[in-house]
Amino acid sequence: MFDYRRFALGKIAQVGPRFLPFADVASDTVPLSRLLRLSLFQVTVGMALVLLVGTLNRVMIVELRVPATLVAIMLALPLVFAPFRALIGYKSDTFRSALGLRRAPFIFKGTMLQFGGFAIMPFALLVLSGYDQAADAPRWIGLSAAALAFLLVGAGVHIVQTVGLALATDLVPEEDQPKVVGLMYVMLLVGMIISAFVFGALLENYTPGRLIQVIQGCAVVTILLNGIAIWKQEARDRTRAAAPRTDMPFLQAWGRLSARPGMIRLLAVIALGTAGFGMADVLLEPFGGQVLAMSVAETTRLTVVLASGSLLGFALASVWLQRGAAPVSMALLGAVLGAPAFLLMIVAAGMTATPLLVIATLLAGFGAGLFGHGTLTATMRAAPRDQIGLALGAWGAVQTTAAGLAIALGGVIRDLLLTDTTAASAYAPVFALEAGLLLLALLVAWPLRQAGPIGAAVGLVKPAGTPILSETQVRRAALHKA
Amino acid sequence: MSNDPNKVWPTGLTLAEAEEVHSYLIDGTRVFGVIALIAHLLVAVTTPWLG
């Protein structure tokens, strides 16, 4: 008799693993299509950033009439979690899993937090603004619910970005890392640009119902894109699962990482440079409007110019690094270009020359692109293979904190000076400060140029026993010198 | 189907691996449950239903 039961079980057993979200075997080569798919998580990160910092910033103040100070505090809440990125990375490095997974579970949890935050955010904001019957509700409900929503989204973004970057670093060989870094940055920018347009179009005629639709739609898109991004990316690893647990405490692991020559210096460079470039992000548009009397459409185009410059920087940095340039020289070049760009902005304000400002903006964006790409690639290269999560967590912690503090500081300095001087002289000190920070970054980064694990060109820091340079790399290096 | 006693039907995962996959499902259900609860509470505050 036909054994239908055995037949069915056999069929299901064949089909089963296809529906599990992790790969069965690690592949040596990762095709570009798969990297593109992985980089979708950066799109959701960009989307969350735009929604929080751009769209909701405005909606809360203008449409929901929440006091601006409260909005600023709420939006700054996720920054509180930024230093924990190092801890998140460490946790994922040492994660104990029967499947031998390290990254996918964290991305799953981070995505859940992001989704959860977006799911309750519109209602929390409506309660906070006292919409309908919520006006009678006690104040603390709206406050704590909104704070919870922003914290959840912030924590989710921190986890997804840190662990996602670590996964990307895990997947590709060292010589392909510049490609991945470029891809990740570009996808972040693409996500931000697209979602800014979409949110703007959707919220043109604001209604509370529309706000709920947009934010919750954002939640669904987040889970979909992140799901597609990590589907079957990480291979399960039975040897890692079976390996005896070596519990290195966080401080010891951090000590090991920071003891690597140049690591602390690199993080300092990242902090200084990110602060220098980041300050302009929010001040460029009001600067164009107040000092050079540009219209809203023109200042928006100024931001587009800045982003285009960055895209150009990422693209060129990818190409140059792929050809064997050292990541640190790339970061140095970015700072060298960025410092005069900000001085040029001051000059442009003095001469009220808009074309000069556009050129300076493009140059600043280009420098920021080179700098960002160079420092992230340097961090990836500098990390030991078993501490990639921790290293990228440290990168994220330093980068996010520096950018956040810089934006806040830039705004405060501008506002303080704006009260008793003309607009032009209120912005000049901020731009001078940015140029100063970049010069400082340049000084700190200078010693890193000497061949060390960080300044070195491709492939010089492989652990003992593996070939130091592959044949193609040797050829590339020879070409580069010639 | 394999004859390895550690492997569980039908995916060929070991028991520990299957339990881990299951734990993610449980975690997800719990988190989404709590989120749904909070969302309902907030909506009830804004536009009360049931009286």
Short mmCIF file of C-alpha atoms in Angstrom, two decimals:
data_model
loop_
_atom_site.label_atom_id
_atom_site.label_comp_id
_atom_site.label_asym_id
_atom_site.label_seq_id
_atom_site.Cartn_x
_atom_site.Cartn_y
_atom_site.Cartn_z
CA MET A 1 0.00 0.00 0.00
CA PHE A 2 1.18 3.52 -0.76
CA ASP A 3 2.70 4.93 2.41
CA TYR A 4 1.13 8.36 2.13
CA ARG A 5 2.29 9.39 5.58
CA ARG A 6 5.96 8.79 4.84
CA PHE A 7 5.52 10.48 1.48
CA ALA A 8 3.95 13.58 3.07
CA LEU A 9 6.58 13.79 5.79
CA GLY A 10 9.33 13.50 3.23
CA LYS A 11 7.84 16.31 1.18
CA ILE A 12 7.41 18.58 4.19
CA ALA A 13 10.92 17.82 5.41
CA GLN A 14 12.26 18.96 2.06
CA VAL A 15 10.16 22.08 2.05
CA GLY A 16 10.55 23.01 5.71
CA PRO A 17 13.97 24.71 5.78
CA ARG A 18 13.00 26.95 2.90
CA PHE A 19 10.64 28.77 5.24
CA LEU A 20 13.21 29.47 7.90
CA PRO A 21 14.67 32.94 7.81
CA PHE A 22 18.33 31.96 7.95
CA ALA A 23 20.66 30.46 5.38
CA ASP A 24 21.87 26.89 5.73
CA VAL A 25 25.37 27.47 4.48
CA ALA A 26 27.61 30.48 4.43
CA SER A 27 28.61 31.37 0.91
CA ASP A 28 32.05 32.70 0.10
CA THR A 29 30.89 35.22 -2.41
CA VAL A 30 27.99 37.52 -1.73
CA PRO A 31 26.45 38.85 -4.93
CA LEU A 32 25.62 42.53 -5.16
CA SER A 33 21.89 41.80 -5.35
CA ARG A 34 22.06 40.20 -1.91
CA LEU A 35 23.99 43.15 -0.48
CA LEU A 36 21.43 45.50 -1.99
CA ARG A 37 18.70 43.51 -0.29
CA LEU A 38 20.57 43.66 3.03
CA SER A 39 21.01 47.41 2.72
CA LEU A 40 17.21 47.83 2.85
CA PHE A 41 17.49 48.03 6.63
CA GLN A 42 19.24 51.37 6.14
CA VAL A 43 16.20 52.58 4.21
CA THR A 44 14.00 51.93 7.25
CA VAL A 45 16.54 53.68 9.48
CA GLY A 46 16.50 56.69 7.15
CA MET A 47 12.72 56.63 7.11
CA ALA A 48 12.54 56.62 10.90
CA LEU A 49 15.03 59.50 11.12
CA VAL A 50 13.10 61.63 8.63
CA LEU A 51 9.79 60.89 10.31
CA LEU A 52 11.12 61.85 13.74
CA VAL A 53 13.42 64.75 13.03
CA GLY A 54 11.67 66.20 9.99
CA THR A 55 8.01 65.36 9.68
CA LEU A 56 6.86 64.87 13.28
CA ASN A 57 8.98 67.80 14.42
CA ARG A 58 6.80 70.02 12.28
CA VAL A 59 3.49 68.21 12.75
CA MET A 60 3.81 68.23 16.54
CA ILE A 61 4.59 71.95 16.69
CA VAL A 62 2.32 73.29 13.91
CA GLU A 63 -0.65 70.94 13.70
CA LEU A 64 -0.74 69.42 17.18
CA ARG A 65 0.38 72.61 18.97
CA VAL A 66 2.69 70.83 21.38
CA PRO A 67 5.16 73.27 23.00
CA ALA A 68 8.43 73.41 21.03
CA THR A 69 10.57 72.67 24.10
CA LEU A 70 8.60 69.51 24.81
CA VAL A 71 8.97 68.45 21.17
CA ALA A 72 12.73 69.02 21.32
CA ILE A 73 13.00 66.94 24.51
CA MET A 74 10.90 64.12 23.05
CA LEU A 75 12.95 64.02 19.84
CA ALA A 76 16.21 64.05 21.81
CA LEU A 77 15.13 61.04 23.90
CA PRO A 78 16.43 58.38 21.46
CA LEU A 79 19.87 60.00 21.71
CA VAL A 80 19.99 58.84 25.33
CA PHE A 81 20.34 55.29 24.00
CA ALA A 82 23.16 56.10 21.58
CA PRO A 83 26.05 55.16 23.93
CA PHE A 84 24.39 51.78 24.44
CA ARG A 85 25.17 50.92 20.84
CA ALA A 86 28.56 49.64 21.96
CA LEU A 87 26.81 47.37 24.44
CA ILE A 88 24.36 46.16 21.78
CA GLY A 89 27.25 45.33 19.47
CA TYR A 90 29.05 43.48 22.27
CA LYS A 91 25.88 41.52 23.11
CA SER A 92 25.47 40.44 19.52
CA ASP A 93 29.16 39.44 19.29
CA THR A 94 28.79 37.15 22.29
CA PHE A 95 25.18 36.07 21.72
CA ARG A 96 24.53 32.49 22.75
CA SER A 97 22.36 30.71 20.24
CA ALA A 98 21.65 27.07 19.50
CA LEU A 99 21.45 28.03 15.85
CA GLY A 100 24.79 29.81 15.93
CA LEU A 101 23.14 33.06 14.93
CA ARG A 102 24.55 36.33 16.18
CA ARG A 103 22.93 39.11 14.19
CA ALA A 104 19.53 38.04 12.90
CA PRO A 105 17.87 37.70 16.36
CA PHE A 106 18.93 41.24 17.24
CA ILE A 107 17.67 42.69 13.98
CA PHE A 108 14.39 40.87 14.60
CA LYS A 109 14.08 42.33 18.10
CA GLY A 110 15.15 45.79 16.97
CA THR A 111 12.58 45.69 14.19
CA MET A 112 9.89 44.71 16.69
CA LEU A 113 10.78 47.68 18.88
CA GLN A 114 10.73 50.01 15.88
CA PHE A 115 7.36 48.64 14.80
CA GLY A 116 5.94 48.84 18.31
CA GLY A 117 7.05 52.45 18.71
CA PHE A 118 5.46 53.47 15.42
CA ALA A 119 2.30 51.50 16.23
CA ILE A 120 1.54 53.47 19.39
CA MET A 121 3.12 56.77 18.32
CA PRO A 122 0.15 58.41 16.50
CA PHE A 123 -2.23 57.73 19.39
CA ALA A 124 0.37 58.86 21.90
CA LEU A 125 0.80 62.12 19.98
CA LEU A 126 -2.95 62.67 19.73
CA VAL A 127 -3.33 62.10 23.48
CA LEU A 128 -0.34 64.37 24.11
CA SER A 129 -1.93 67.17 22.08
CA GLY A 130 -5.25 66.75 23.91
CA TYR A 131 -7.23 65.75 20.83
CA ASP A 132 -10.96 65.04 21.31
CA GLN A 133 -11.68 63.45 24.72
CA ALA A 134 -7.99 63.23 25.55
CA ALA A 135 -8.16 66.81 26.80
CA ASP A 136 -9.79 65.50 29.97
CA ALA A 137 -7.23 62.74 30.49
CA PRO A 138 -4.43 63.25 32.99
CA ARG A 139 -1.33 64.85 31.45
CA TRP A 140 1.05 62.06 32.38
CA ILE A 141 -0.65 59.56 30.08
CA GLY A 142 0.17 61.54 26.94
CA LEU A 143 3.65 62.44 28.14
CA SER A 144 4.70 58.93 29.12
CA ALA A 145 3.10 57.30 26.09
CA ALA A 146 4.83 59.69 23.67
CA ALA A 147 8.14 59.25 25.49
CA LEU A 148 7.71 55.46 25.31
CA ALA A 149 6.95 55.61 21.59
CA PHE A 150 10.03 57.71 20.82
CA LEU A 151 12.23 55.56 23.05
CA LEU A 152 11.02 52.37 21.37
CA VAL A 153 11.67 53.70 17.89
CA GLY A 154 15.04 55.11 18.94
CA ALA A 155 16.14 51.87 20.59
CA GLY A 156 14.96 49.90 17.56
CA VAL A 157 16.90 52.12 15.16
CA HIS A 158 20.07 51.87 17.26
CA ILE A 159 19.84 48.07 17.42
CA VAL A 160 18.94 47.54 13.77
CA GLN A 161 21.66 49.85 12.46
CA THR A 162 24.44 48.59 14.72
CA VAL A 163 23.77 44.91 14.23
CA GLY A 164 22.86 45.32 10.56
CA LEU A 165 26.21 46.95 9.83
CA ALA A 166 27.95 44.20 11.79
CA LEU A 167 26.13 41.58 9.71
CA ALA A 168 27.18 43.32 6.51
CA THR A 169 30.79 43.35 7.72
CA ASP A 170 30.54 39.65 8.59
CA LEU A 171 29.28 38.75 5.14
CA VAL A 172 31.83 40.32 2.86
CA PRO A 173 35.60 39.83 2.54
CA GLU A 174 37.78 42.75 3.56
CA GLU A 175 38.47 44.06 0.07
CA ASP A 176 34.74 44.40 -0.58
CA GLN A 177 34.03 46.37 2.60
CA PRO A 178 34.32 49.80 0.91
CA LYS A 179 31.62 48.73 -1.51
CA VAL A 180 29.35 47.74 1.35
CA VAL A 181 29.99 50.93 3.31
CA GLY A 182 29.20 53.03 0.24
CA LEU A 183 26.05 51.03 -0.37
CA MET A 184 24.89 51.43 3.24
CA TYR A 185 25.41 55.21 3.23
CA VAL A 186 23.74 55.63 -0.14
CA MET A 187 20.74 53.56 0.93
CA LEU A 188 20.43 55.62 4.12
CA LEU A 189 20.34 58.80 2.06
CA VAL A 190 17.96 57.26 -0.48
CA GLY A 191 15.63 56.17 2.30
CA MET A 192 15.69 59.66 3.80
CA ILE A 193 15.07 61.44 0.49
CA ILE A 194 12.26 59.16 -0.69
CA SER A 195 10.47 59.10 2.65
CA ALA A 196 10.78 62.88 3.01
CA PHE A 197 8.96 63.32 -0.31
CA VAL A 198 6.37 60.64 0.50
CA PHE A 199 5.62 61.97 3.99
CA GLY A 200 5.40 65.50 2.62
CA ALA A 201 2.92 64.47 -0.07
CA LEU A 202 0.82 62.30 2.24
CA LEU A 203 0.57 64.86 5.02
CA GLU A 204 -0.18 67.82 2.76
CA ASN A 205 -3.78 67.89 3.95
CA TYR A 206 -3.30 67.03 7.57
CA THR A 207 -6.01 65.20 9.47
CA PRO A 208 -5.53 63.12 12.64
CA GLY A 209 -6.67 60.06 10.69
CA ARG A 210 -4.04 60.70 8.05
CA LEU A 211 -1.36 61.04 10.73
CA ILE A 212 -2.34 57.62 12.11
CA GLN A 213 -2.27 56.09 8.63
CA VAL A 214 1.12 57.55 7.77
CA ILE A 215 2.90 56.55 10.99
CA GLN A 216 1.39 53.08 11.15
CA GLY A 217 2.03 52.59 7.46
CA CYS A 218 5.62 53.47 8.26
CA ALA A 219 5.57 50.71 10.90
CA VAL A 220 4.38 48.11 8.40
CA VAL A 221 6.89 49.21 5.77
CA THR A 222 9.63 48.95 8.40
CA ILE A 223 8.80 45.37 9.25
CA LEU A 224 8.43 44.39 5.58
CA LEU A 225 11.70 45.96 4.44
CA ASN A 226 13.68 44.66 7.42
CA GLY A 227 12.20 41.22 6.88
CA ILE A 228 13.24 41.24 3.22
CA ALA A 229 16.63 42.64 4.20
CA ILE A 230 17.66 39.88 6.62
CA TRP A 231 15.87 36.95 4.98
CA LYS A 232 18.41 34.12 4.70
CA GLN A 233 21.36 36.47 5.05
CA GLU A 234 23.01 35.00 8.11
CA ALA A 235 24.12 31.41 7.95
CA ARG A 236 23.52 29.14 10.90
CA ASP A 237 26.76 27.97 12.31
CA ARG A 238 26.85 24.68 14.20
CA THR A 239 30.48 25.04 15.21
CA ARG A 240 29.80 28.42 16.78
CA ALA A 241 26.71 27.04 18.52
CA ALA A 242 28.69 24.12 19.91
CA ALA A 243 31.71 26.17 20.93
CA PRO A 244 32.16 26.48 24.69
CA ARG A 245 30.98 29.79 25.96
CA THR A 246 33.82 32.20 26.54
CA ASP A 247 32.30 34.96 28.56
CA MET A 248 34.45 38.01 28.24
CA PRO A 249 32.90 40.77 30.33
CA PHE A 250 31.99 43.94 28.47
CA LEU A 251 34.73 46.05 30.05
CA GLN A 252 37.36 43.45 29.22
CA ALA A 253 36.13 43.18 25.65
CA TRP A 254 36.14 46.95 25.39
CA GLY A 255 39.63 47.05 26.87
CA ARG A 256 40.82 44.61 24.22
CA LEU A 257 39.31 46.67 21.44
CA SER A 258 40.53 50.02 22.72
CA ALA A 259 44.01 48.61 23.29
CA ARG A 260 44.38 48.13 19.55
CA PRO A 261 46.74 50.79 18.29
CA GLY A 262 44.91 53.79 16.93
CA MET A 263 41.40 52.70 17.92
CA ILE A 264 40.75 55.44 20.49
CA ARG A 265 42.35 57.97 18.19
CA LEU A 266 40.08 56.87 15.36
CA LEU A 267 36.99 57.24 17.57
CA ALA A 268 38.16 60.73 18.57
CA VAL A 269 38.56 61.64 14.91
CA ILE A 270 35.06 60.33 14.21
CA ALA A 271 33.62 62.40 17.07
CA LEU A 272 35.37 65.62 16.00
CA GLY A 273 34.71 65.23 12.30
CA THR A 274 31.07 64.18 12.68
CA ALA A 275 30.45 67.12 15.00
CA GLY A 276 32.13 69.44 12.51
CA PHE A 277 30.12 68.25 9.51
CA GLY A 278 26.91 67.61 11.44
CA MET A 279 26.43 71.13 12.80
CA ALA A 280 25.61 72.45 9.32
CA ASP A 281 22.80 69.95 8.71
CA VAL A 282 20.10 71.91 10.50
CA LEU A 283 21.62 75.38 10.19
CA LEU A 284 22.18 75.49 6.45
CA GLU A 285 18.56 76.15 5.52
CA PRO A 286 17.88 78.91 8.08
CA PHE A 287 21.29 80.39 7.15
CA GLY A 288 20.33 80.58 3.47
CA GLY A 289 16.97 82.06 4.35
CA GLN A 290 18.02 84.61 6.97
CA VAL A 291 21.38 85.77 5.67
CA LEU A 292 21.14 85.37 1.90
CA ALA A 293 17.36 85.90 1.74
CA MET A 294 16.75 82.69 -0.19
CA SER A 295 13.19 81.36 -0.53
CA VAL A 296 12.01 78.12 1.09
CA ALA A 297 12.27 76.27 -2.22
CA GLU A 298 15.83 77.56 -2.70
CA THR A 299 16.97 76.55 0.78
CA THR A 300 15.44 73.11 0.27
CA ARG A 301 17.54 72.86 -2.88
CA LEU A 302 20.54 73.79 -0.74
CA THR A 303 19.93 70.65 1.31
CA VAL A 304 19.62 68.66 -1.92
CA VAL A 305 23.00 70.06 -3.01
CA LEU A 306 24.51 69.00 0.32
CA ALA A 307 23.08 65.48 -0.08
CA SER A 308 24.28 65.27 -3.69
CA GLY A 309 27.77 66.25 -2.58
CA SER A 310 27.67 63.46 0.00
CA LEU A 311 26.48 60.93 -2.58
CA LEU A 312 29.35 61.94 -4.84
CA GLY A 313 31.73 61.58 -1.89
CA PHE A 314 30.46 58.08 -1.04
CA ALA A 315 30.69 56.95 -4.65
CA LEU A 316 34.22 58.25 -5.21
CA ALA A 317 35.40 56.97 -1.82
CA SER A 318 34.07 53.51 -2.72
CA VAL A 319 35.98 53.53 -5.99
CA TRP A 320 39.21 54.85 -4.52
CA LEU A 321 39.15 52.53 -1.52
CA GLN A 322 38.42 49.59 -3.76
CA ARG A 323 41.55 50.48 -5.69
CA GLY A 324 43.54 50.20 -2.48
CA ALA A 325 43.60 53.70 -1.00
CA ALA A 326 43.85 53.82 2.79
CA PRO A 327 40.57 54.64 4.57
CA VAL A 328 42.25 57.16 6.86
CA SER A 329 43.64 59.18 3.93
CA MET A 330 40.09 59.28 2.62
CA ALA A 331 38.86 60.70 5.93
CA LEU A 332 41.75 63.17 5.97
CA LEU A 333 40.90 64.34 2.47
CA GLY A 334 37.30 64.82 3.55
CA ALA A 335 38.33 67.00 6.49
CA VAL A 336 40.80 68.93 4.31
CA LEU A 337 38.00 69.75 1.87
CA GLY A 338 35.41 70.39 4.58
CA ALA A 339 37.29 73.01 6.60
CA PRO A 340 37.70 75.53 3.74
CA ALA A 341 34.13 74.82 2.65
CA PHE A 342 32.80 76.22 5.93
CA LEU A 343 35.13 79.20 5.77
CA LEU A 344 33.84 79.77 2.24
CA MET A 345 30.31 79.88 3.65
CA ILE A 346 31.31 82.74 5.95
CA VAL A 347 32.83 84.55 2.98
CA ALA A 348 29.67 83.92 0.96
CA ALA A 349 27.62 85.49 3.74
CA GLY A 350 29.91 88.53 3.79
CA MET A 351 29.65 89.01 0.03
CA THR A 352 25.99 87.84 -0.12
CA ALA A 353 27.07 85.64 -3.00
CA THR A 354 24.59 82.77 -3.37
CA PRO A 355 26.56 80.83 -6.03
CA LEU A 356 29.55 80.81 -3.71
CA LEU A 357 27.38 79.34 -0.96
CA VAL A 358 26.15 76.61 -3.31
CA ILE A 359 29.73 75.70 -4.21
CA ALA A 360 30.71 75.67 -0.54
CA THR A 361 27.71 73.49 0.28
CA LEU A 362 28.59 71.00 -2.43
CA LEU A 363 32.17 70.92 -1.18
CA ALA A 364 31.06 70.40 2.44
CA GLY A 365 28.75 67.57 1.37
CA PHE A 366 31.52 65.98 -0.68
CA GLY A 367 33.93 66.23 2.26
CA ALA A 368 31.33 64.75 4.62
CA GLY A 369 30.83 61.84 2.22
CA LEU A 370 34.54 61.08 2.01
CA PHE A 371 34.96 61.48 5.76
CA GLY A 372 31.99 59.28 6.67
CA HIS A 373 32.99 56.56 4.26
CA GLY A 374 36.66 56.64 5.26
CA THR A 375 36.03 56.45 9.00
CA LEU A 376 33.41 53.68 8.79
CA THR A 377 35.63 51.60 6.52
CA ALA A 378 38.55 52.20 8.88
CA THR A 379 36.41 51.01 11.81
CA MET A 380 35.42 47.84 9.96
CA ARG A 381 39.03 47.13 9.03
CA ALA A 382 40.30 47.83 12.53
CA ALA A 383 37.87 45.44 14.23
CA PRO A 384 39.02 41.92 15.03
CA ARG A 385 36.73 39.36 13.38
CA ASP A 386 35.10 38.40 16.70
CA GLN A 387 34.57 42.00 17.84
CA ILE A 388 32.97 43.51 14.77
CA GLY A 389 29.72 44.19 16.59
CA LEU A 390 31.46 45.98 19.43
CA ALA A 391 33.61 48.07 17.07
CA LEU A 392 30.64 49.13 14.94
CA GLY A 393 28.65 49.77 18.09
CA ALA A 394 31.40 52.10 19.30
CA TRP A 395 31.42 53.78 15.88
CA GLY A 396 27.65 54.28 16.03
CA ALA A 397 27.69 55.48 19.63
CA VAL A 398 30.39 58.07 18.97
CA GLN A 399 28.94 59.15 15.64
CA THR A 400 25.32 59.51 16.80
CA THR A 401 26.21 61.24 20.05
CA ALA A 402 28.60 63.65 18.36
CA ALA A 403 26.09 64.53 15.65
CA GLY A 404 23.29 65.04 18.17
CA LEU A 405 25.38 67.20 20.49
CA ALA A 406 26.74 69.20 17.55
CA ILE A 407 23.28 69.96 16.20
CA ALA A 408 22.08 71.03 19.65
CA LEU A 409 25.21 73.11 20.29
CA GLY A 410 25.07 74.77 16.87
CA GLY A 411 21.45 75.74 17.44
CA VAL A 412 22.15 77.09 20.92
CA ILE A 413 25.15 79.20 19.80
CA ARG A 414 23.16 80.59 16.88
CA ASP A 415 20.15 81.45 19.07
CA LEU A 416 22.35 83.11 21.72
CA LEU A 417 24.13 85.26 19.13
CA LEU A 418 20.98 85.97 17.14
CA THR A 419 19.46 87.92 20.01
CA ASP A 420 21.91 90.81 19.96
CA THR A 421 23.65 90.81 16.57
CA THR A 422 22.78 90.64 12.90
CA ALA A 423 21.95 87.30 11.31
CA ALA A 424 25.25 87.02 9.40
CA SER A 425 27.40 87.43 12.49
CA ALA A 426 25.29 84.86 14.37
CA TYR A 427 26.10 82.11 11.89
CA ALA A 428 29.76 82.96 11.30
CA PRO A 429 30.99 81.67 14.70
CA VAL A 430 29.16 78.36 14.18
CA PHE A 431 30.74 77.82 10.76
CA ALA A 432 34.13 78.88 12.12
CA LEU A 433 33.66 76.36 14.93
CA GLU A 434 32.91 73.65 12.37
CA ALA A 435 36.06 74.46 10.42
CA GLY A 436 37.98 74.43 13.71
CA LEU A 437 36.60 71.02 14.66
CA LEU A 438 37.59 69.63 11.27
CA LEU A 439 41.12 71.01 11.60
CA LEU A 440 41.31 69.41 15.05
CA ALA A 441 40.12 66.11 13.55
CA LEU A 442 42.82 66.49 10.93
CA LEU A 443 45.49 66.96 13.60
CA VAL A 444 44.29 63.98 15.61
CA ALA A 445 44.04 61.76 12.52
CA TRP A 446 47.45 62.70 11.12
CA PRO A 447 49.48 60.07 13.07
CA LEU A 448 47.06 57.36 11.86
CA ARG A 449 48.42 57.75 8.35
CA GLN A 450 51.47 55.71 9.26
CA ALA A 451 50.87 52.07 8.55
CA GLY A 452 49.07 50.62 11.52
CA PRO A 453 46.07 48.34 11.62
CA ILE A 454 43.86 51.34 10.84
CA GLY A 455 45.89 53.39 8.43
CA ALA A 456 47.02 50.36 6.48
CA ALA A 457 45.80 49.66 3.00
CA VAL A 458 43.74 46.60 2.13
CA GLY A 459 44.42 43.32 3.83
CA LEU A 460 47.48 44.02 5.95
CA VAL A 461 45.80 43.14 9.22
CA LYS A 462 44.68 39.60 8.65
CA PRO A 463 45.40 37.26 11.56
CA ALA A 464 48.63 35.30 11.38
CA GLY A 465 48.49 32.21 9.23
CA THR A 466 46.29 33.62 6.51
CA PRO A 467 47.85 35.04 3.38
CA ILE A 468 48.49 38.70 4.02
CA LEU A 469 47.68 39.95 0.58
CA SER A 470 45.68 38.21 -2.08
CA GLU A 471 47.03 38.25 -5.59
CA THR A 472 44.56 40.83 -6.81
CA GLN A 473 45.38 43.06 -3.88
CA VAL A 474 49.08 42.89 -4.61
CA ARG A 475 48.34 43.77 -8.20
CA ARG A 476 46.11 46.62 -7.11
CA ALA A 477 48.71 47.94 -4.70
CA ALA A 478 51.36 47.81 -7.42
CA LEU A 479 49.08 49.65 -9.81
CA HIS A 480 48.32 52.20 -7.16
CA LYS A 481 51.99 52.92 -6.53
CA ALA A 482 52.88 53.07 -10.20
CA MET B 1 13.06 12.67 7.53
CA SER B 2 16.24 11.77 9.27
CA ASN B 3 16.91 9.05 11.78
CA ASP B 4 18.93 11.30 14.05
CA PRO B 5 17.05 11.28 17.37
CA ASN B 6 18.12 14.88 18.03
CA LYS B 7 16.48 16.13 14.88
CA VAL B 8 12.86 17.13 15.17
CA TRP B 9 10.26 16.82 12.47
CA PRO B 10 9.92 18.36 9.90
CA THR B 11 12.70 20.89 9.54
CA GLY B 12 15.71 18.85 10.51
CA LEU B 13 16.59 21.26 13.30
CA THR B 14 17.76 19.86 16.59
CA LEU B 15 15.56 20.21 19.63
CA ALA B 16 17.56 23.12 21.03
CA GLU B 17 17.48 24.90 17.67
CA ALA B 18 13.75 24.38 17.32
CA GLU B 19 13.20 25.70 20.82
CA GLU B 20 15.21 28.79 19.95
CA VAL B 21 13.13 29.47 16.85
CA HIS B 22 10.05 28.99 18.98
CA SER B 23 11.35 31.40 21.61
CA TYR B 24 11.51 34.15 18.97
CA LEU B 25 7.88 33.46 18.11
CA ILE B 26 6.92 33.67 21.79
CA ASP B 27 8.90 36.89 22.25
CA GLY B 28 7.26 38.42 19.22
CA THR B 29 3.78 37.48 20.41
CA ARG B 30 4.41 38.96 23.85
CA VAL B 31 5.82 42.22 22.53
CA PHE B 32 3.03 42.66 19.99
CA GLY B 33 0.46 41.80 22.68
CA VAL B 34 1.75 44.51 24.98
CA ILE B 35 1.97 47.00 22.10
CA ALA B 36 -1.61 46.26 21.08
CA LEU B 37 -2.75 46.70 24.68
CA ILE B 38 -1.06 50.10 24.97
CA ALA B 39 -2.41 51.21 21.60
CA HIS B 40 -5.96 50.25 22.63
CA LEU B 41 -5.62 52.10 25.94
CA LEU B 42 -4.45 55.25 24.15
CA VAL B 43 -7.27 55.09 21.61
CA ALA B 44 -9.73 54.57 24.46
CA VAL B 45 -8.41 57.73 26.11
CA THR B 46 -8.85 59.76 22.91
CA THR B 47 -12.17 58.41 21.68
CA PRO B 48 -13.76 56.30 24.45
CA TRP B 49 -15.94 53.42 23.39
CA LEU B 50 -18.19 51.18 25.50
CA GLY B 51 -19.74 54.10 27.30
#
